[in-house]
């Protein structure tokens, strides 16, 4: 027997319409590329999202076609979140920190039809536009009078001029809730980047879950600063959860340095902020020497890489800000776990509470997790035994997006579970802790660097026989890559010449900090490089800028 309740599809357009109707005066404040602070309300955000939807109709975009963004966190990007997805198209958020060649590759793979970009990223667009035949329209996120005359992009459109031509009223289409809404590429650790393709259903369920008290605990009384970029897993879903709760939103735009972030927190009375550890390191680095204090900030969610204990202590003890350690992945929309204490922890000493806070946290309802050994056998939740972490749930990826015309989908699931590539323990209370990554990607400043890409470039040099790239701990960037190289017999190449060889082949921040020459690189039985052994060999190594 079926239930007799209404079957209203979950939709992204309903989030912004709800915010406009019930929190119409709620503010959205953005630091803009133009240099000023822009502020408007949810009513205006909804109106402009509808205008954008009308503009996409007029440009002739079909349902499901991709509209890309190369943009900072700001109100126009937010309008794309709702206008593009709400009208049945797919928002493809592009990480501008990728190498231009990679950007062109993902645009081609996604078959993007329209690309909207902040003027900061004009040089990238200029470099790649001739390599992106699928793109019919390039749109600069600016006023018509700010369009550069010499951009070299025939038919370049102004976002503001485009919106001005369309009505603030728009009938959002009624979509199946499983309709694709947005996509985000992971950095390829084994080959090319792969895309997670989110749906209206997964996005709205994730937005509900993220707002829960033991998750992000968001409400209409909050003023939220998502420093986590809107080009990385939908800014952890915060724009959707903010609309769902009616919270004020504060967008940092291009101002990601400690001083700019601090000023925005104080000026806009931010109560809640979200970002990767590197960002908070820059913020604390600005506050400490200047003797600054927060007047409104209460909580900050930190994830993307492990949060160092010193950071939790600094926020908590010195500034009275609660740190919520979170773990997730692009393939998980991204939230998987969040670390909030249970009742039983409240009486613990500060030291013992810290042991709990350092863990990545407990699963959110909607995500199930387990750890398994190499044979796939489930391991106990004792806080000691570690194994491969697998997840499943309503906002966890089923298969990767393959692009137009590709026949074979990439099916990552193992018996219905998604292998995260992380190695973890889970304790008896359900708190998960990442102990290692099974993949060898390097996390630098909250971004991925594929060790394989770095190795591939090195071995393209005529004097290099073998190369292995590993991450080395760095106090500011978390990790920085170095590359260990074995030269071909009789061949010569210097450290400087090899680093120079990377110029133009990888983005600047992906280029290794150093080259270490070795006689051999340790190999495993199946012919794979053993990076754990390599790390042992280099255990006394220090990065050049830390010596
Ligand atoms: P991404 O898909 O780029 O968001 O990266 C996901 C990966 O980042 C995870 O599989 C983890 O390896 C890592 N990660 C995310 N959050 C944390 C965290 N809190 N602690 C340690 N590693 C994390």
PDB file of C-alpha atoms in Angstrom, residues 88-201:
ATOM      1  CA  UNK A  88      16.829  22.560 -15.882  1.00  0.00           C
ATOM      2  CA  UNK A  89      20.395  23.185 -17.043  1.00  0.00           C
ATOM      3  CA  UNK A  90      23.514  21.888 -15.328  1.00  0.00           C
ATOM      4  CA  UNK A  91      25.904  24.268 -13.579  1.00  0.00           C
ATOM      5  CA  UNK A  92      29.506  23.231 -14.131  1.00  0.00           C
ATOM      6  CA  UNK A  93      31.668  25.035 -11.577  1.00  0.00           C
ATOM      7  CA  UNK A  94      35.271  25.233 -12.761  1.00  0.00           C
ATOM      8  CA  UNK A  95      38.282  25.544 -10.497  1.00  0.00           C
ATOM      9  CA  UNK A  96      40.279  28.461 -11.948  1.00  0.00           C
ATOM     10  CA  UNK A  97      43.409  27.205 -10.182  1.00  0.00           C
ATOM     11  CA  UNK A  98      43.660  24.310 -12.601  1.00  0.00           C
ATOM     12  CA  UNK A  99      46.150  24.628 -15.437  1.00  0.00           C
ATOM     13  CA  UNK A 100      44.456  26.234 -18.492  1.00  0.00           C
ATOM     14  CA  UNK A 101      44.981  22.994 -20.440  1.00  0.00           C
ATOM     15  CA  UNK A 102      43.016  21.100 -17.759  1.00  0.00           C
ATOM     16  CA  UNK A 103      40.294  23.755 -17.815  1.00  0.00           C
ATOM     17  CA  UNK A 104      39.954  23.381 -21.589  1.00  0.00           C
ATOM     18  CA  UNK A 105      39.874  19.589 -21.114  1.00  0.00           C
ATOM     19  CA  UNK A 106      37.048  19.617 -18.554  1.00  0.00           C
ATOM     20  CA  UNK A 107      35.072  22.140 -20.626  1.00  0.00           C
ATOM     21  CA  UNK A 108      35.350  19.872 -23.631  1.00  0.00           C
ATOM     22  CA  UNK A 109      34.467  16.781 -21.614  1.00  0.00           C
ATOM     23  CA  UNK A 110      31.431  18.490 -20.061  1.00  0.00           C
ATOM     24  CA  UNK A 111      30.493  19.962 -23.475  1.00  0.00           C
ATOM     25  CA  UNK A 112      29.869  23.351 -21.881  1.00  0.00           C
ATOM     26  CA  UNK A 113      27.663  25.596 -24.018  1.00  0.00           C
ATOM     27  CA  UNK A 114      27.908  28.838 -22.053  1.00  0.00           C
ATOM     28  CA  UNK A 115      30.750  30.038 -19.834  1.00  0.00           C
ATOM     29  CA  UNK A 116      30.275  32.885 -17.329  1.00  0.00           C
ATOM     30  CA  UNK A 117      33.480  34.251 -15.829  1.00  0.00           C
ATOM     31  CA  UNK A 118      34.678  36.925 -13.428  1.00  0.00           C
ATOM     32  CA  UNK A 119      36.920  39.504 -15.099  1.00  0.00           C
ATOM     33  CA  UNK A 120      39.840  38.285 -12.943  1.00  0.00           C
ATOM     34  CA  UNK A 121      39.842  35.175 -15.093  1.00  0.00           C
ATOM     35  CA  UNK A 122      39.833  36.901 -18.502  1.00  0.00           C
ATOM     36  CA  UNK A 123      43.469  35.839 -19.141  1.00  0.00           C
ATOM     37  CA  UNK A 124      42.442  32.160 -18.675  1.00  0.00           C
ATOM     38  CA  UNK A 125      39.480  32.582 -21.001  1.00  0.00           C
ATOM     39  CA  UNK A 126      41.678  34.277 -23.608  1.00  0.00           C
ATOM     40  CA  UNK A 127      44.158  31.401 -23.393  1.00  0.00           C
ATOM     41  CA  UNK A 128      41.608  28.626 -23.867  1.00  0.00           C
ATOM     42  CA  UNK A 129      38.643  29.947 -25.839  1.00  0.00           C
ATOM     43  CA  UNK A 130      39.946  28.699 -29.190  1.00  0.00           C
ATOM     44  CA  UNK A 131      40.271  25.182 -27.681  1.00  0.00           C
ATOM     45  CA  UNK A 132      36.626  25.001 -26.546  1.00  0.00           C
ATOM     46  CA  UNK A 133      34.488  24.406 -29.649  1.00  0.00           C
ATOM     47  CA  UNK A 134      31.402  23.406 -27.623  1.00  0.00           C
ATOM     48  CA  UNK A 135      31.122  26.876 -26.071  1.00  0.00           C
ATOM     49  CA  UNK A 136      28.590  29.049 -27.941  1.00  0.00           C
ATOM     50  CA  UNK A 137      28.576  32.042 -25.581  1.00  0.00           C
ATOM     51  CA  UNK A 138      31.212  33.627 -23.346  1.00  0.00           C
ATOM     52  CA  UNK A 139      29.655  35.858 -20.687  1.00  0.00           C
ATOM     53  CA  UNK A 140      31.661  38.279 -18.514  1.00  0.00           C
ATOM     54  CA  UNK A 141      30.154  38.690 -15.031  1.00  0.00           C
ATOM     55  CA  UNK A 142      30.106  42.494 -15.244  1.00  0.00           C
ATOM     56  CA  UNK A 143      28.221  45.560 -16.490  1.00  0.00           C
ATOM     57  CA  UNK A 144      28.124  46.238 -20.238  1.00  0.00           C
ATOM     58  CA  UNK A 145      30.380  49.296 -19.875  1.00  0.00           C
ATOM     59  CA  UNK A 146      33.052  47.169 -18.138  1.00  0.00           C
ATOM     60  CA  UNK A 147      33.427  44.789 -21.092  1.00  0.00           C
ATOM     61  CA  UNK A 148      36.981  45.075 -22.378  1.00  0.00           C
ATOM     62  CA  UNK A 149      37.063  46.282 -25.989  1.00  0.00           C
ATOM     63  CA  UNK A 150      40.227  44.327 -26.742  1.00  0.00           C
ATOM     64  CA  UNK A 151      39.265  40.974 -25.145  1.00  0.00           C
ATOM     65  CA  UNK A 152      39.691  39.159 -28.453  1.00  0.00           C
ATOM     66  CA  UNK A 153      36.500  37.188 -27.791  1.00  0.00           C
ATOM     67  CA  UNK A 154      34.023  37.742 -30.610  1.00  0.00           C
ATOM     68  CA  UNK A 155      30.450  38.135 -29.316  1.00  0.00           C
ATOM     69  CA  UNK A 156      31.512  38.457 -25.661  1.00  0.00           C
ATOM     70  CA  UNK A 157      28.366  39.189 -23.625  1.00  0.00           C
ATOM     71  CA  UNK A 158      27.878  41.185 -20.441  1.00  0.00           C
ATOM     72  CA  UNK A 159      26.015  39.293 -17.719  1.00  0.00           C
ATOM     73  CA  UNK A 160      24.265  42.441 -16.542  1.00  0.00           C
ATOM     74  CA  UNK A 161      23.169  43.406 -20.055  1.00  0.00           C
ATOM     75  CA  UNK A 162      21.896  39.855 -20.566  1.00  0.00           C
ATOM     76  CA  UNK A 163      19.840  39.895 -17.364  1.00  0.00           C
ATOM     77  CA  UNK A 164      18.417  43.365 -18.086  1.00  0.00           C
ATOM     78  CA  UNK A 165      16.702  41.998 -21.205  1.00  0.00           C
ATOM     79  CA  UNK A 166      14.611  39.489 -19.247  1.00  0.00           C
ATOM     80  CA  UNK A 167      11.633  39.652 -16.919  1.00  0.00           C
ATOM     81  CA  UNK A 168      11.848  39.144 -13.160  1.00  0.00           C
ATOM     82  CA  UNK A 169       8.909  36.750 -13.431  1.00  0.00           C
ATOM     83  CA  UNK A 170       9.652  33.259 -14.680  1.00  0.00           C
ATOM     84  CA  UNK A 171       7.789  29.970 -14.458  1.00  0.00           C
ATOM     85  CA  UNK A 172      10.360  27.470 -13.200  1.00  0.00           C
ATOM     86  CA  UNK A 173       9.957  24.129 -15.002  1.00  0.00           C
ATOM     87  CA  UNK A 174       8.633  21.187 -12.985  1.00  0.00           C
ATOM     88  CA  UNK A 175      11.537  18.777 -13.041  1.00  0.00           C
ATOM     89  CA  UNK A 176      11.890  15.169 -11.991  1.00  0.00           C
ATOM     90  CA  UNK A 177      13.838  15.459  -8.735  1.00  0.00           C
ATOM     91  CA  UNK A 178      16.532  13.166 -10.121  1.00  0.00           C
ATOM     92  CA  UNK A 179      17.299  15.679 -12.885  1.00  0.00           C
ATOM     93  CA  UNK A 180      20.987  16.669 -12.970  1.00  0.00           C
ATOM     94  CA  UNK A 181      21.605  20.077 -11.392  1.00  0.00           C
ATOM     95  CA  UNK A 182      25.351  20.726 -11.147  1.00  0.00           C
ATOM     96  CA  UNK A 183      28.701  19.065 -11.650  1.00  0.00           C
ATOM     97  CA  UNK A 184      32.184  19.288 -10.216  1.00  0.00           C
ATOM     98  CA  UNK A 185      35.365  17.608 -11.465  1.00  0.00           C
ATOM     99  CA  UNK A 186      37.749  15.933  -9.094  1.00  0.00           C
ATOM    100  CA  UNK A 187      41.432  16.224  -9.864  1.00  0.00           C
ATOM    101  CA  UNK A 188      42.363  13.027 -11.633  1.00  0.00           C
ATOM    102  CA  UNK A 189      44.602  10.911  -9.474  1.00  0.00           C
ATOM    103  CA  UNK A 190      44.676   8.111 -12.010  1.00  0.00           C
ATOM    104  CA  UNK A 191      44.408   9.875 -15.320  1.00  0.00           C
ATOM    105  CA  UNK A 192      41.962  12.573 -16.354  1.00  0.00           C
ATOM    106  CA  UNK A 193      39.632  14.404 -13.927  1.00  0.00           C
ATOM    107  CA  UNK A 194      36.264  12.759 -13.309  1.00  0.00           C
ATOM    108  CA  UNK A 195      33.009  14.573 -12.646  1.00  0.00           C
ATOM    109  CA  UNK A 196      30.423  14.105  -9.942  1.00  0.00           C
ATOM    110  CA  UNK A 197      26.993  14.977 -11.348  1.00  0.00           C
ATOM    111  CA  UNK A 198      24.615  16.115  -8.598  1.00  0.00           C
ATOM    112  CA  UNK A 199      20.822  16.065  -8.825  1.00  0.00           C
ATOM    113  CA  UNK A 200      18.074  18.300  -7.436  1.00  0.00           C
ATOM    114  CA  UNK A 201      17.164  15.512  -5.020  1.00  0.00           C
TER     115      UNK A 201
END
